[in-house]
Amino acid sequence: MRDDANKAPLEGEVINESKSTEQPDTTMAMVIYALYLASFLVGFTSLIGIVIAYVYRGKGPEWLDEHYRYQIRTFWIGLLYGSIASLLTFILIGIPMLLALVVWFIVRCVKGFKGLQEKRAPTNVDSWFL
């Protein structure tokens, strides 16, 4: 018999080093929220964020995957709202709609950041509003 606690692993032996206390890496989810907010200054960063969200979706614990889902939904719903508001600028109602979209987008990103810091899924992931 081998005393595993005191001996080095044998060559080719698979060692299970996973620790249940290990916290998942939330860096990429935070980067995506930052890219979304940076898109107000540099327009294309939200496109980079959506690609990263699709790449990292399904690779973490459930609460972190919900953040990626939330980010993906935020992008596509924001694009839809932005398109509608842009079309409606011709009849002037689109301008306040675009301002409301900016507020909506910022609030969703802030809610996401807060959820990441608390290590929990964002609330109302399926909502089209906040």
mmCIF file of C-alpha atoms in Angstrom:
data_model
loop_
_atom_site.group_PDB
_atom_site.id
_atom_site.type_symbol
_atom_site.label_atom_id
_atom_site.label_comp_id
_atom_site.label_asym_id
_atom_site.label_seq_id
_atom_site.Cartn_x
_atom_site.Cartn_y
_atom_site.Cartn_z
ATOM 1 C CA MET A 1 0.000 0.000 0.000
ATOM 2 C CA ARG A 2 1.064 3.492 -0.767
ATOM 3 C CA ASP A 3 0.708 6.437 1.608
ATOM 4 C CA ASP A 4 -0.500 9.185 -0.803
ATOM 5 C CA ALA A 5 -0.072 12.015 1.663
ATOM 6 C CA ASN A 6 3.701 11.555 2.051
ATOM 7 C CA LYS A 7 4.891 10.399 -1.365
ATOM 8 C CA ALA A 8 5.373 12.118 -4.691
ATOM 9 C CA PRO A 9 3.107 10.966 -7.531
ATOM 10 C CA LEU A 10 4.280 8.202 -9.821
ATOM 11 C CA GLU A 11 5.135 9.034 -13.409
ATOM 12 C CA GLY A 12 1.948 9.258 -15.478
ATOM 13 C CA GLU A 13 -0.286 9.184 -12.389
ATOM 14 C CA VAL A 14 -3.333 11.425 -12.619
ATOM 15 C CA ILE A 15 -3.680 13.695 -9.636
ATOM 16 C CA ASN A 16 -6.928 15.355 -8.694
ATOM 17 C CA GLU A 17 -5.909 18.819 -7.549
ATOM 18 C CA SER A 18 -9.331 20.417 -7.785
ATOM 19 C CA LYS A 19 -10.357 22.223 -4.660
ATOM 20 C CA SER A 20 -13.964 22.867 -3.794
ATOM 21 C CA THR A 21 -13.015 26.197 -2.226
ATOM 22 C CA GLU A 22 -11.519 27.494 -5.476
ATOM 23 C CA GLN A 23 -13.334 30.583 -6.747
ATOM 24 C CA PRO A 24 -14.085 30.827 -10.482
ATOM 25 C CA ASP A 25 -12.288 33.493 -12.471
ATOM 26 C CA THR A 26 -14.659 36.380 -13.135
ATOM 27 C CA THR A 27 -12.095 38.488 -14.980
ATOM 28 C CA MET A 28 -13.468 37.909 -18.476
ATOM 29 C CA ALA A 29 -17.033 38.682 -17.420
ATOM 30 C CA MET A 30 -15.809 41.953 -15.890
ATOM 31 C CA VAL A 31 -13.853 42.729 -19.053
ATOM 32 C CA ILE A 32 -17.018 42.242 -21.117
ATOM 33 C CA TYR A 33 -18.992 44.684 -18.967
ATOM 34 C CA ALA A 34 -16.100 47.171 -19.257
ATOM 35 C CA LEU A 35 -16.014 46.720 -23.046
ATOM 36 C CA TYR A 36 -19.746 47.355 -23.196
ATOM 37 C CA LEU A 37 -19.357 50.588 -21.248
ATOM 38 C CA ALA A 38 -16.320 51.604 -23.318
ATOM 39 C CA SER A 39 -18.459 51.296 -26.441
ATOM 40 C CA PHE A 40 -19.893 54.732 -25.623
ATOM 41 C CA LEU A 41 -16.438 56.158 -26.340
ATOM 42 C CA VAL A 42 -15.126 53.622 -28.862
ATOM 43 C CA GLY A 43 -18.053 52.140 -30.743
ATOM 44 C CA PHE A 44 -16.709 48.708 -31.672
ATOM 45 C CA THR A 45 -15.731 47.411 -28.221
ATOM 46 C CA SER A 46 -19.185 45.956 -27.613
ATOM 47 C CA LEU A 47 -18.601 43.691 -30.631
ATOM 48 C CA ILE A 48 -15.448 42.366 -28.984
ATOM 49 C CA GLY A 49 -17.423 41.877 -25.772
ATOM 50 C CA ILE A 50 -20.172 39.833 -27.433
ATOM 51 C CA VAL A 51 -17.613 37.555 -29.091
ATOM 52 C CA ILE A 52 -15.885 36.957 -25.753
ATOM 53 C CA ALA A 53 -19.244 36.267 -24.075
ATOM 54 C CA TYR A 54 -20.084 33.613 -26.679
ATOM 55 C CA VAL A 55 -16.632 32.029 -26.291
ATOM 56 C CA TYR A 56 -16.750 31.819 -22.479
ATOM 57 C CA ARG A 57 -20.421 30.831 -22.184
ATOM 58 C CA GLY A 58 -20.832 27.375 -20.646
ATOM 59 C CA LYS A 59 -17.302 27.157 -19.227
ATOM 60 C CA GLY A 60 -17.944 28.085 -15.621
ATOM 61 C CA PRO A 61 -20.324 27.553 -12.761
ATOM 62 C CA GLU A 62 -24.001 28.184 -13.391
ATOM 63 C CA TRP A 63 -24.076 31.645 -11.807
ATOM 64 C CA LEU A 64 -21.173 32.801 -13.994
ATOM 65 C CA ASP A 65 -22.768 31.334 -17.128
ATOM 66 C CA GLU A 66 -25.848 33.392 -16.295
ATOM 67 C CA HIS A 67 -23.657 36.517 -16.510
ATOM 68 C CA TYR A 68 -22.517 35.556 -19.990
ATOM 69 C CA ARG A 69 -26.136 34.915 -20.973
ATOM 70 C CA TYR A 70 -27.097 38.292 -19.464
ATOM 71 C CA GLN A 71 -24.331 39.999 -21.443
ATOM 72 C CA ILE A 72 -25.378 38.330 -24.682
ATOM 73 C CA ARG A 73 -28.999 39.353 -24.132
ATOM 74 C CA THR A 74 -27.942 42.895 -23.212
ATOM 75 C CA PHE A 75 -26.063 43.230 -26.493
ATOM 76 C CA TRP A 76 -28.836 41.900 -28.759
ATOM 77 C CA ILE A 77 -31.705 43.645 -26.970
ATOM 78 C CA GLY A 78 -29.688 46.873 -26.938
ATOM 79 C CA LEU A 79 -29.040 46.527 -30.653
ATOM 80 C CA LEU A 80 -32.756 46.027 -31.299
ATOM 81 C CA TYR A 81 -33.766 48.981 -29.111
ATOM 82 C CA GLY A 82 -31.052 51.130 -30.684
ATOM 83 C CA SER A 83 -32.188 50.278 -34.207
ATOM 84 C CA ILE A 84 -35.808 51.109 -33.418
ATOM 85 C CA ALA A 85 -34.859 54.347 -31.659
ATOM 86 C CA SER A 86 -32.589 55.362 -34.545
ATOM 87 C CA LEU A 87 -35.404 54.862 -37.033
ATOM 88 C CA LEU A 88 -37.743 56.887 -34.862
ATOM 89 C CA THR A 89 -35.364 59.866 -34.679
ATOM 90 C CA PHE A 90 -36.925 61.042 -37.937
ATOM 91 C CA ILE A 91 -40.135 61.767 -36.033
ATOM 92 C CA LEU A 92 -38.175 63.059 -33.007
ATOM 93 C CA ILE A 93 -39.412 60.446 -30.545
ATOM 94 C CA GLY A 94 -36.231 58.463 -31.107
ATOM 95 C CA ILE A 95 -33.998 60.994 -29.346
ATOM 96 C CA PRO A 96 -35.486 60.428 -25.864
ATOM 97 C CA MET A 97 -35.585 56.712 -26.647
ATOM 98 C CA LEU A 98 -31.839 56.745 -27.368
ATOM 99 C CA LEU A 99 -31.219 58.530 -24.067
ATOM 100 C CA ALA A 100 -33.344 55.915 -22.271
ATOM 101 C CA LEU A 101 -31.331 53.202 -24.037
ATOM 102 C CA VAL A 102 -28.078 54.663 -22.718
ATOM 103 C CA VAL A 103 -29.448 54.636 -19.163
ATOM 104 C CA TRP A 104 -30.811 51.082 -19.616
ATOM 105 C CA PHE A 105 -27.462 49.848 -20.922
ATOM 106 C CA ILE A 106 -25.457 51.439 -18.105
ATOM 107 C CA VAL A 107 -27.817 50.118 -15.419
ATOM 108 C CA ARG A 108 -27.581 46.576 -16.795
ATOM 109 C CA CYS A 109 -23.779 46.741 -16.809
ATOM 110 C CA VAL A 110 -23.648 48.107 -13.268
ATOM 111 C CA LYS A 111 -26.052 45.386 -12.073
ATOM 112 C CA GLY A 112 -23.801 42.826 -13.738
ATOM 113 C CA PHE A 113 -20.652 44.204 -12.104
ATOM 114 C CA LYS A 114 -22.360 44.161 -8.713
ATOM 115 C CA GLY A 115 -23.500 40.566 -9.200
ATOM 116 C CA LEU A 116 -19.979 39.499 -10.134
ATOM 117 C CA GLN A 117 -18.527 41.112 -7.025
ATOM 118 C CA GLU A 118 -21.097 39.282 -4.900
ATOM 119 C CA LYS A 119 -20.430 35.983 -6.759
ATOM 120 C CA ARG A 120 -24.066 35.563 -7.779
ATOM 121 C CA ALA A 121 -26.080 35.543 -10.985
ATOM 122 C CA PRO A 122 -27.633 38.826 -12.120
ATOM 123 C CA THR A 123 -31.308 39.303 -11.356
ATOM 124 C CA ASN A 124 -33.937 39.205 -14.108
ATOM 125 C CA VAL A 125 -31.707 37.641 -16.758
ATOM 126 C CA ASP A 126 -34.710 36.987 -19.014
ATOM 127 C CA SER A 127 -36.105 40.503 -18.693
ATOM 128 C CA TRP A 128 -36.208 42.886 -21.628
ATOM 129 C CA PHE A 129 -36.098 45.821 -19.239
ATOM 130 C CA LEU A 130 -33.855 45.998 -16.182
#
